[in-house]
PDB file of C-alpha atoms in Angstrom:
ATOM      1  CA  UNK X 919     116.817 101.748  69.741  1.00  0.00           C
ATOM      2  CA  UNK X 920     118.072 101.032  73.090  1.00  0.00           C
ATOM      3  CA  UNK X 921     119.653  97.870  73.940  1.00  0.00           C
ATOM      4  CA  UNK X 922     117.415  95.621  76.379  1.00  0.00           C
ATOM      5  CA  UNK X 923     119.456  94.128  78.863  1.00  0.00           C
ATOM      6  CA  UNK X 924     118.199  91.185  81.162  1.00  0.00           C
ATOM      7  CA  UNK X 925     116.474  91.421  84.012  1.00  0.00           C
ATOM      8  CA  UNK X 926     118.260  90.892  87.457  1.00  0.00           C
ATOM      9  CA  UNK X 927     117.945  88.268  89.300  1.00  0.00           C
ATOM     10  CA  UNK X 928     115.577  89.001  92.398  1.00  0.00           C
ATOM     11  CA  UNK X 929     117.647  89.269  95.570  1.00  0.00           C
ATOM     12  CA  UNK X 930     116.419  86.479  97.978  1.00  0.00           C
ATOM     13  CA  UNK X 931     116.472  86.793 102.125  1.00  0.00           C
ATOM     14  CA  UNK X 932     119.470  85.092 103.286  1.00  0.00           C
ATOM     15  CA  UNK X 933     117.444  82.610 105.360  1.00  0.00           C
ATOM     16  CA  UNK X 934     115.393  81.912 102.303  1.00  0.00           C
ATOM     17  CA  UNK X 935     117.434  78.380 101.807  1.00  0.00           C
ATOM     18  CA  UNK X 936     116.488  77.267 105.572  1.00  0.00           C
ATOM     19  CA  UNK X 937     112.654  77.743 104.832  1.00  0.00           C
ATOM     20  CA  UNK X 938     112.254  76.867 101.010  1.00  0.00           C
ATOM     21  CA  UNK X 939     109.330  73.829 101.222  1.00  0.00           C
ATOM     22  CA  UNK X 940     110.390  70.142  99.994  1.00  0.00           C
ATOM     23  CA  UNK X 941     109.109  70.224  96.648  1.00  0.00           C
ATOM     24  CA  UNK X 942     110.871  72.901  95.720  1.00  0.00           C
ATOM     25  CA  UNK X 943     114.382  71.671  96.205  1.00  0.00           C
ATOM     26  CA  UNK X 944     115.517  70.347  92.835  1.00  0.00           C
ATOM     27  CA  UNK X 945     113.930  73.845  91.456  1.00  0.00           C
ATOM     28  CA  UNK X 946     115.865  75.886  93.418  1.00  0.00           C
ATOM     29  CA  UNK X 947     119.212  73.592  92.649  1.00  0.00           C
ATOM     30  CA  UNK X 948     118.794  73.927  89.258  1.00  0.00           C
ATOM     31  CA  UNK X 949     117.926  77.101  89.031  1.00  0.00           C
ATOM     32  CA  UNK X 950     121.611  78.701  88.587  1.00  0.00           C
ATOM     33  CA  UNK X 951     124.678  80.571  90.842  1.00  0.00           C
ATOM     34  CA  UNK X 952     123.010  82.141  93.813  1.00  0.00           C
ATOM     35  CA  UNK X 953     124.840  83.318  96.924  1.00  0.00           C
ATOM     36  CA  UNK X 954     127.507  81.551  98.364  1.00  0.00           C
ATOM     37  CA  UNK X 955     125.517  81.245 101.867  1.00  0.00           C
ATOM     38  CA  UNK X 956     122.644  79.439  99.605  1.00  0.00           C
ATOM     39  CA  UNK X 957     124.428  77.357  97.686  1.00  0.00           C
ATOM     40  CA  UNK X 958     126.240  76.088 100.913  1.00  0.00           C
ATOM     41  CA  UNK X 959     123.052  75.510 102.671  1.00  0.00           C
ATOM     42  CA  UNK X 960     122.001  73.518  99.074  1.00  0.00           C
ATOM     43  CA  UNK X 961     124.968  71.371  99.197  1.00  0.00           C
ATOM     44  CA  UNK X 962     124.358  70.563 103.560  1.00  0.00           C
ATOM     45  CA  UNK X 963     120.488  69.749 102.763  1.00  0.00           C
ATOM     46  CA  UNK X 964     122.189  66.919  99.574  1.00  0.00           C
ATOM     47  CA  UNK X 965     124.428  65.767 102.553  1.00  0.00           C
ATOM     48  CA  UNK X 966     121.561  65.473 104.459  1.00  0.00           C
ATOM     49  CA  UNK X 967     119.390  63.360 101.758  1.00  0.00           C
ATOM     50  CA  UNK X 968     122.235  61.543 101.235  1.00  0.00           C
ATOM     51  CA  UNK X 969     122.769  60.692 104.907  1.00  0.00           C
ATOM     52  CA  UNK X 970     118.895  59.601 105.652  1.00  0.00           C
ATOM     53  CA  UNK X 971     119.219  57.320 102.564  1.00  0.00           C
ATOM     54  CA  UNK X 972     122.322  55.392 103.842  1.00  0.00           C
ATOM     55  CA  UNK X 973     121.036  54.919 107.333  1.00  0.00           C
ATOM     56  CA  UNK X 974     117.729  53.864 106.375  1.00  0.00           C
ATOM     57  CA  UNK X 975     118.753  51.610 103.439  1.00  0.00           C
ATOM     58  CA  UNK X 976     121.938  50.174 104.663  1.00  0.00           C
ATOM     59  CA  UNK X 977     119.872  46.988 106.433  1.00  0.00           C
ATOM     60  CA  UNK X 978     117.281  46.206 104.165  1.00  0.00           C
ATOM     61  CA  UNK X 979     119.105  43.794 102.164  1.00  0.00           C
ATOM     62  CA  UNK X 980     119.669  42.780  98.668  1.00  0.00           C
ATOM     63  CA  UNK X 981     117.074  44.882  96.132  1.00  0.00           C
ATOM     64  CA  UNK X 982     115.787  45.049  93.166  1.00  0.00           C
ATOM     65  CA  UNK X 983     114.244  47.758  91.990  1.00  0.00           C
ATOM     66  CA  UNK X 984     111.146  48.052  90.126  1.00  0.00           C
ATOM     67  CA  UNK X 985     110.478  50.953  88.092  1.00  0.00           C
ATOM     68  CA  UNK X 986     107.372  52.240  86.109  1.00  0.00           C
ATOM     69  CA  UNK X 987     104.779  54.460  86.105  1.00  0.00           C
ATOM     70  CA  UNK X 988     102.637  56.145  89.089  1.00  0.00           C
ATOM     71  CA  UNK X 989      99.467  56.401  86.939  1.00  0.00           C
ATOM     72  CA  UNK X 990      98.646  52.782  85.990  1.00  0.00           C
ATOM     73  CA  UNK X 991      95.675  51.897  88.418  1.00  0.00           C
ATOM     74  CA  UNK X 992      94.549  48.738  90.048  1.00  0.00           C
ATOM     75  CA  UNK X 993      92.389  47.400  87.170  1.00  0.00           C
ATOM     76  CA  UNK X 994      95.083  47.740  84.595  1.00  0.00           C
ATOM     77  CA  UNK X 995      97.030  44.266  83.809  1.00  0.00           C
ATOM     78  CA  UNK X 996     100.248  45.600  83.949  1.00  0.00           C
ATOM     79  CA  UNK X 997      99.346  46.596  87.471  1.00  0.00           C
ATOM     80  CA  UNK X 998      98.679  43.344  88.106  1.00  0.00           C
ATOM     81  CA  UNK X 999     102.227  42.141  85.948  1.00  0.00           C
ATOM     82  CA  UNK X1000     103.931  44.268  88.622  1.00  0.00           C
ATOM     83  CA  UNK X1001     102.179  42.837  91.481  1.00  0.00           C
ATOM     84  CA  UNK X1002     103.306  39.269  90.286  1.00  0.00           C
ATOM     85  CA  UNK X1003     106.792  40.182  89.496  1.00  0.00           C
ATOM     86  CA  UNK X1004     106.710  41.705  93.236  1.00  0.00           C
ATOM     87  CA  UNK X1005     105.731  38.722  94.694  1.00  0.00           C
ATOM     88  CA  UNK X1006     108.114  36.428  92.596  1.00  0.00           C
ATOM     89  CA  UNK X1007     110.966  38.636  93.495  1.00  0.00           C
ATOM     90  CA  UNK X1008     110.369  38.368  97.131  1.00  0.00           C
ATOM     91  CA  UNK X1009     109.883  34.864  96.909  1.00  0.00           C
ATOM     92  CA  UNK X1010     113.704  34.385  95.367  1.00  0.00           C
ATOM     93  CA  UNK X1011     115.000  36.364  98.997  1.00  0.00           C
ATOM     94  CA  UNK X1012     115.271  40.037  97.175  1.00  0.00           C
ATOM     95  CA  UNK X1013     113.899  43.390  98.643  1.00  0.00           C
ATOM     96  CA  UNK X1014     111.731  44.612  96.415  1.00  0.00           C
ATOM     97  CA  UNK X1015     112.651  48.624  95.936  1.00  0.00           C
ATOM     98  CA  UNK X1016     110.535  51.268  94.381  1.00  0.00           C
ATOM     99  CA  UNK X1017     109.913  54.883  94.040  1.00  0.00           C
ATOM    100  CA  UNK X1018     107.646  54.349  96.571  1.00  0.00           C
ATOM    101  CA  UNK X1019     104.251  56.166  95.107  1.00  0.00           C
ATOM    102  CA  UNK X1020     101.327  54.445  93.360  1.00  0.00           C
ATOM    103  CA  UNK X1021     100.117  52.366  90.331  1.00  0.00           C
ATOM    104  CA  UNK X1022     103.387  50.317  89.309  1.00  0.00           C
ATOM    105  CA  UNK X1023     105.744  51.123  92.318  1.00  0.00           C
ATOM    106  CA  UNK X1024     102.616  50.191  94.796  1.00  0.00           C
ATOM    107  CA  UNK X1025     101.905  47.182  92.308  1.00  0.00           C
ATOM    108  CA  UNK X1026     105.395  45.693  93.091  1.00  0.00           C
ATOM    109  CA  UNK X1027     105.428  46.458  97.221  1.00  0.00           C
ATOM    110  CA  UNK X1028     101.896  44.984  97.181  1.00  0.00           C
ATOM    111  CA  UNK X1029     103.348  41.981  95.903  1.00  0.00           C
ATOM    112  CA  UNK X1030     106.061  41.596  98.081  1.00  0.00           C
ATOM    113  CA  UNK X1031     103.624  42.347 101.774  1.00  0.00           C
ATOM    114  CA  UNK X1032     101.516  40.122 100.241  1.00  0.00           C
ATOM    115  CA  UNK X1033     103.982  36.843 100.401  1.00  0.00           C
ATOM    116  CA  UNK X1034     105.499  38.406 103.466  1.00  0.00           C
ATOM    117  CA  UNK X1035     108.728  39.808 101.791  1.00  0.00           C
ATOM    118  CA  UNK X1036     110.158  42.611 102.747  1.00  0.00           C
ATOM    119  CA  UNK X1037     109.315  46.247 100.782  1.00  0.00           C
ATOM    120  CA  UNK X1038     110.705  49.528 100.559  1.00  0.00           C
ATOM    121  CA  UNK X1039     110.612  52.560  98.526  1.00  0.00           C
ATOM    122  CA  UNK X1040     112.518  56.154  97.900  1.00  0.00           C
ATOM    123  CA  UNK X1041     109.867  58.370  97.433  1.00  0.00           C
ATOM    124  CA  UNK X1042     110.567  62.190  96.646  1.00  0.00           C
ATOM    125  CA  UNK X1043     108.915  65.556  97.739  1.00  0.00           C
ATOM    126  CA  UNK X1044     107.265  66.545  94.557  1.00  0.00           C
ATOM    127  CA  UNK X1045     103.703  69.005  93.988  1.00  0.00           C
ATOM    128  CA  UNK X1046     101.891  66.416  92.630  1.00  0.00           C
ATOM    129  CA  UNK X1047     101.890  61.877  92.240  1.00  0.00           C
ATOM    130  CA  UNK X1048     104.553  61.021  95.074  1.00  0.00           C
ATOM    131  CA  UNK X1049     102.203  60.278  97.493  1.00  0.00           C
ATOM    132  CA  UNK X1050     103.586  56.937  99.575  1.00  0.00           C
ATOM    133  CA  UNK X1051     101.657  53.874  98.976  1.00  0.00           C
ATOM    134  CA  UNK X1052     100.464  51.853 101.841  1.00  0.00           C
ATOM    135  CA  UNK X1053     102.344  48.438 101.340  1.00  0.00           C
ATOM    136  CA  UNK X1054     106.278  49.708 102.422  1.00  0.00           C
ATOM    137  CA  UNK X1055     108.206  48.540 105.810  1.00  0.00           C
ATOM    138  CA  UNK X1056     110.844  51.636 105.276  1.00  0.00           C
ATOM    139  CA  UNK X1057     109.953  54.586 102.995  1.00  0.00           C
ATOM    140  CA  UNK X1058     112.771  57.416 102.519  1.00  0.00           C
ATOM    141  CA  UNK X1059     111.495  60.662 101.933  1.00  0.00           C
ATOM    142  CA  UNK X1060     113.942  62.656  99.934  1.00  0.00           C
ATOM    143  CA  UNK X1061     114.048  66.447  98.720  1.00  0.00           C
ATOM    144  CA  UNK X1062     116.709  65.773  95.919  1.00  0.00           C
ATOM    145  CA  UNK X1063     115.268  63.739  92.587  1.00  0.00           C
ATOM    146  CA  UNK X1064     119.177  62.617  91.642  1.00  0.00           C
ATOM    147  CA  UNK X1065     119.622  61.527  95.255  1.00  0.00           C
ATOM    148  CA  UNK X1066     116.765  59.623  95.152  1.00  0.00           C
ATOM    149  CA  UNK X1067     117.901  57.867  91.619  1.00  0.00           C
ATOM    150  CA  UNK X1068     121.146  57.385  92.804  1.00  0.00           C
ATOM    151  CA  UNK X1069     119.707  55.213  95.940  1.00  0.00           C
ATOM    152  CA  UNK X1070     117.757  53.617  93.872  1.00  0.00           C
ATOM    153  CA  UNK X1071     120.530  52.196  91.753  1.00  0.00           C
ATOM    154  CA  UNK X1072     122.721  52.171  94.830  1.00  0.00           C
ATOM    155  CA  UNK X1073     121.461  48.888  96.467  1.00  0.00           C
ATOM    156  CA  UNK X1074     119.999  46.956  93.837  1.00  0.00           C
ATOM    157  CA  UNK X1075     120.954  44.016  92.386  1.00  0.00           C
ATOM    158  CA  UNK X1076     118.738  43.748  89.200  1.00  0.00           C
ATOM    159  CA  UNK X1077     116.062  46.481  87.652  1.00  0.00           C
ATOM    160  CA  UNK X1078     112.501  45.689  86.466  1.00  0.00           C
ATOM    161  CA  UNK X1079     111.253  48.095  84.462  1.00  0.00           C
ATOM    162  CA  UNK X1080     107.323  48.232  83.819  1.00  0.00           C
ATOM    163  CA  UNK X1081     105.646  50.664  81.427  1.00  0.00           C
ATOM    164  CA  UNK X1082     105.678  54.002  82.255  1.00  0.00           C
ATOM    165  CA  UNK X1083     106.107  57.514  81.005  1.00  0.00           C
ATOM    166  CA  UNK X1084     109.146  60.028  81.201  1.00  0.00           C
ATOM    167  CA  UNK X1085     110.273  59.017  84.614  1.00  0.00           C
ATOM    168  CA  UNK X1086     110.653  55.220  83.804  1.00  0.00           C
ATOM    169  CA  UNK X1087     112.638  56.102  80.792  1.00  0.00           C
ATOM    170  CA  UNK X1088     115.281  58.098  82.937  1.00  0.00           C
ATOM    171  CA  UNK X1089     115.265  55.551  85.171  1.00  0.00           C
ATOM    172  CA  UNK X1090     115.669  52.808  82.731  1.00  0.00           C
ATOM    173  CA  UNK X1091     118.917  54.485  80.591  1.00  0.00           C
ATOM    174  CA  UNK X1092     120.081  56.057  84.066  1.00  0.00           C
ATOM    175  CA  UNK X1093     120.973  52.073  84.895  1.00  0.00           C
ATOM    176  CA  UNK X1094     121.782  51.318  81.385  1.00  0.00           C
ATOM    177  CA  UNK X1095     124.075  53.899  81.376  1.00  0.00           C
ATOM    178  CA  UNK X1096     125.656  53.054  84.240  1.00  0.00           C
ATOM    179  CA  UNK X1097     126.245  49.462  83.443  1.00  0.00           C
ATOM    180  CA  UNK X1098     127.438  50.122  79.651  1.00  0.00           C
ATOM    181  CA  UNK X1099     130.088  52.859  81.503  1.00  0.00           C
ATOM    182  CA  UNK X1100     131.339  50.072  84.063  1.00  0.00           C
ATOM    183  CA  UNK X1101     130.245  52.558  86.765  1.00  0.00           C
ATOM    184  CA  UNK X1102     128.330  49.687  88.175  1.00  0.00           C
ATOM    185  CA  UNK X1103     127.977  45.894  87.590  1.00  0.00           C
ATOM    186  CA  UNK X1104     126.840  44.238  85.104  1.00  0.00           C
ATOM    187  CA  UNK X1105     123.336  43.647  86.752  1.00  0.00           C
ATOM    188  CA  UNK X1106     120.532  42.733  84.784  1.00  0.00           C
ATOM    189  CA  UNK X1107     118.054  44.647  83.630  1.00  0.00           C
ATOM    190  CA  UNK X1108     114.511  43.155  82.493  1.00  0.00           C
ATOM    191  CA  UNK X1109     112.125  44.745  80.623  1.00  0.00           C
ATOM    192  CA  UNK X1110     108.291  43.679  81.342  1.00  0.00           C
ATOM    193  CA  UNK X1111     105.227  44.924  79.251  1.00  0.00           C
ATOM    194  CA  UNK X1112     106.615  44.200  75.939  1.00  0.00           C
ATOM    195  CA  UNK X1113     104.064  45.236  74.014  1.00  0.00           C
ATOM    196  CA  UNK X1114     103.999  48.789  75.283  1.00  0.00           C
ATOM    197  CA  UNK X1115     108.225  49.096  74.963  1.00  0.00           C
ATOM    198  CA  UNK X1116     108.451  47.444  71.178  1.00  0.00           C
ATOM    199  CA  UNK X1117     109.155  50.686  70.039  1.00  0.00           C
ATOM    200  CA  UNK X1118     111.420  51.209  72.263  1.00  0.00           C
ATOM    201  CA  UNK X1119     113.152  48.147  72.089  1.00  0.00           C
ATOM    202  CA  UNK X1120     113.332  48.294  68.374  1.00  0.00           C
ATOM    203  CA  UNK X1121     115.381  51.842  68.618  1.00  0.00           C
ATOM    204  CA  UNK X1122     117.622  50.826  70.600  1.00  0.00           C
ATOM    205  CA  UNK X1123     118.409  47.700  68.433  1.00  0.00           C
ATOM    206  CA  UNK X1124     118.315  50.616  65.512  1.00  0.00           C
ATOM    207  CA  UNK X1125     121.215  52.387  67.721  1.00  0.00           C
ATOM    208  CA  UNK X1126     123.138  49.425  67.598  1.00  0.00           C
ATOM    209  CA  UNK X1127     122.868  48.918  63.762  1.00  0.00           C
ATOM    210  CA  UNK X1128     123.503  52.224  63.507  1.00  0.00           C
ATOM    211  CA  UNK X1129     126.841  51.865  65.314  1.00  0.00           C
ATOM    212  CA  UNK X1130     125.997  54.243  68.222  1.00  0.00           C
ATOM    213  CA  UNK X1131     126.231  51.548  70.910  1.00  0.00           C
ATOM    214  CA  UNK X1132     128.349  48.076  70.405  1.00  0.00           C
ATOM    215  CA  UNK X1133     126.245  44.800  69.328  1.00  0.00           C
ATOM    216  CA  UNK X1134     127.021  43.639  73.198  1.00  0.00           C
ATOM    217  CA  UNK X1135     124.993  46.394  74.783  1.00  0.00           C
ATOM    218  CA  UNK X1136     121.978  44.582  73.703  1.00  0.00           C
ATOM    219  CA  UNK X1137     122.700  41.850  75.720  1.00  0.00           C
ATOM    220  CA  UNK X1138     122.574  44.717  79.009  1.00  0.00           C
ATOM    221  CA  UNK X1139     118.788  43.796  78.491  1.00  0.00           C
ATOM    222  CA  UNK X1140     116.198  41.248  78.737  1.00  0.00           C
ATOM    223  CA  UNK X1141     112.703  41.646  77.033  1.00  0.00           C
ATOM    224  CA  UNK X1142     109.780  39.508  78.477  1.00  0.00           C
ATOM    225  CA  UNK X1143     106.247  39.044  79.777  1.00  0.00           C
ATOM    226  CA  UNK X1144     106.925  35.714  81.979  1.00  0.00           C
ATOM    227  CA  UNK X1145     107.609  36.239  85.365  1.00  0.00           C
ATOM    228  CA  UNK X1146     109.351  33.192  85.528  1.00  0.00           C
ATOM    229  CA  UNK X1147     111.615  34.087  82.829  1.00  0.00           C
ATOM    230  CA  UNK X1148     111.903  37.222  84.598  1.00  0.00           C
ATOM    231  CA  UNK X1149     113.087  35.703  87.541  1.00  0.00           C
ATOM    232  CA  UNK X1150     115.372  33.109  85.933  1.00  0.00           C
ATOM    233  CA  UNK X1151     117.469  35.666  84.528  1.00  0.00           C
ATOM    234  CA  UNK X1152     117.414  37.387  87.672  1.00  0.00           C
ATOM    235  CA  UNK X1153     118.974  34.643  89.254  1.00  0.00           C
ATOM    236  CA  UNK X1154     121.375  33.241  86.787  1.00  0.00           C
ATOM    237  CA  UNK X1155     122.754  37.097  86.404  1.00  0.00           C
ATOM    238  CA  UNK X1156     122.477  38.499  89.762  1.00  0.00           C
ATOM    239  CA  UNK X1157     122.592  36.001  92.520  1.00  0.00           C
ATOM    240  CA  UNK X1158     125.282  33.576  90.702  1.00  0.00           C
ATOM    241  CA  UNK X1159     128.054  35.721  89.557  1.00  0.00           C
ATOM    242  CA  UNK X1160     127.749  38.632  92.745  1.00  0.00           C
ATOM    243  CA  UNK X1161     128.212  35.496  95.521  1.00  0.00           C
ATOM    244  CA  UNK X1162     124.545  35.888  97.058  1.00  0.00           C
ATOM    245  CA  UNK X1163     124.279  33.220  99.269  1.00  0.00           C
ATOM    246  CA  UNK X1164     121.653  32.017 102.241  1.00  0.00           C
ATOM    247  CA  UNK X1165     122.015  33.917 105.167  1.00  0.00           C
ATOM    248  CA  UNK X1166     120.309  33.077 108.885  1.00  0.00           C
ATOM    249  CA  UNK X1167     121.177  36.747 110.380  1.00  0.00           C
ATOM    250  CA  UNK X1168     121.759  40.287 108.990  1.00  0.00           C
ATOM    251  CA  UNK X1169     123.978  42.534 111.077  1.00  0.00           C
ATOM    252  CA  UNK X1170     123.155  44.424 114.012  1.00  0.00           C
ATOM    253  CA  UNK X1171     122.027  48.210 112.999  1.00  0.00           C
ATOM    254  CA  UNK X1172     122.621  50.568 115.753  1.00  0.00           C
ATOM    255  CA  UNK X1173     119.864  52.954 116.256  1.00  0.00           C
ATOM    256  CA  UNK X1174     121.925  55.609 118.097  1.00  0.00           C
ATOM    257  CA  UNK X1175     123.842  56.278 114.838  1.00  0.00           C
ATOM    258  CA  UNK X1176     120.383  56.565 113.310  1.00  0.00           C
ATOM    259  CA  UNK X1177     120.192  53.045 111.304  1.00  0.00           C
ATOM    260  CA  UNK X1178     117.166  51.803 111.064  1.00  0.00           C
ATOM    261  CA  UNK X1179     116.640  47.835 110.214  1.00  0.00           C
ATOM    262  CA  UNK X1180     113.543  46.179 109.189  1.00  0.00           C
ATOM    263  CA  UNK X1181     111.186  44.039 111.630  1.00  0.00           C
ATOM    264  CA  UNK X1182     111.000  40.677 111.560  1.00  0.00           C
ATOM    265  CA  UNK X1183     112.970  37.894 109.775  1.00  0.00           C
ATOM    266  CA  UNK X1184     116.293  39.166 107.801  1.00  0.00           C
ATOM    267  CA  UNK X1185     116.470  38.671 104.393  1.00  0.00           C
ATOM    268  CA  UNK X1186     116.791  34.978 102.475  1.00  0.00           C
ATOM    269  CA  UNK X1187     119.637  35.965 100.573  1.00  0.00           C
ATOM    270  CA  UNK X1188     123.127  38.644 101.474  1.00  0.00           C
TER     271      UNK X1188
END
């Protein structure tokens, strides 16, 4: 019997990396070597998404970042957790940052419109869900799903995560990750909807008993339902040992170099 050998790889045009749509971008990344033309045009179009995400995110201020899931809809009470959390985080002089789509993400930008904080989101090309919600000043729109997580991380003081699916949890151990590493601060991260993560929570006390993180990783997280406790920790970790003080004016973006500040007054705290 013959020996089957695998198929080869379909020859693409060489322009084919110019006209590939959005959504497609992380596929096509991913999807192994290709030519050397293609994989330099991949690597300009990351500069690129990187680029857009400085200039548009360098003046919005101090963040946090909310994460959680796009499918949770208005009548839900975590929805209306998020909403709360958004408005209490505005309140304390934060940004509030979020993938930018609906249920949770549009939950927590609702909240901070509706106290007139300022609201922002990195939202990504994607088939199917990432369609922007309605309540953002700034909205990046990125091809690249690791640029977009890496912004998100990127200027944010703290991280709220709200139930979610597959998405929040990558989100959620992305930061952890990050923080256990020392490849950021030690920023806090808080944990809302506690009945839906107990599971959760309870394996990754299990991974400390079990010796495959150190007793002081559990202390990377904060488990609660109050937004006031929420916010307390917020403050006592983030604005007290990073220096965040009052502020009267941001700096001057300079729209020639394509920076783009946010109307309106700056933020309460830098």
């Amino acid at each position: 019997m013959a020996n089957v050998l695998p198929a080869e790889k379909i020859s693409e045009p060489p322009h084919a990396p110019l006209i590939s749509p959005p959504e497609r971008a992380d596929e096509i990344f991913l999807e192994g070597p290709r030519s050397r033309f293609a994989e330099f045009c991949t690597l300009l179009r990351v500069m690129r998404d990187f680029l857009h995400g400085f200039r548009i995110l360098h003046f919005v201020g101090p963040c946090v970042t909310v994460f959680g899931s796009a499918r949770v809809k208005p009548d839900d009470p975590h929805y209306e957790l998020a909403r709360e959390m958004g408005a209490a985080i505005a309140r304390l002089g934060f940004t509030v940052m979020t993938g930018g789509g609906p249920g949770i993400m549009e939950a927590a930008n609702r909240g901070a419109k509706e106290v007139g904080g300022r609201s922002v989101g990195c939202n990504v090309e994607l088939p199917f869900e990432q369609v922007s919600n309605a309540y953002l000043d700034r909205c990046v729109r990125l091809h690249y799903f690791f640029v977009r997580k890496a912004l998100l991380v990127k200027y944010s003081y703290a991280f709220v995560v709200m139930p979610g699916g597959a998405g929040t949890l990558d989100e959620l151990f992305e930061a952890l990750t990050l923080i256990q590493t020392g490849k950021i601060k030690n920023f806090p991260i808080v944990i809302m909807g506690t009945d839906y993560w107990k599971e959760l929570i309870g394996f990754i006390e299990k991974m400390a008993e079990r010796g495959k993180i150190g007793p002081s990783d559990l202390r990377l997280i904060f488990a609660t339902d109050s937004v006031d406790e929420a916010i307390a920790h917020i403050r006592s970790k983030a604005i007290e040992p990073f220096g965040l003080r009052r502020v009267a004016h941001m700096r001057r973006h300079f729209p020639w170099l394509g920076e783009r500040g946010l109307a309106g007054k700056g933020p309460a705290i830098c």
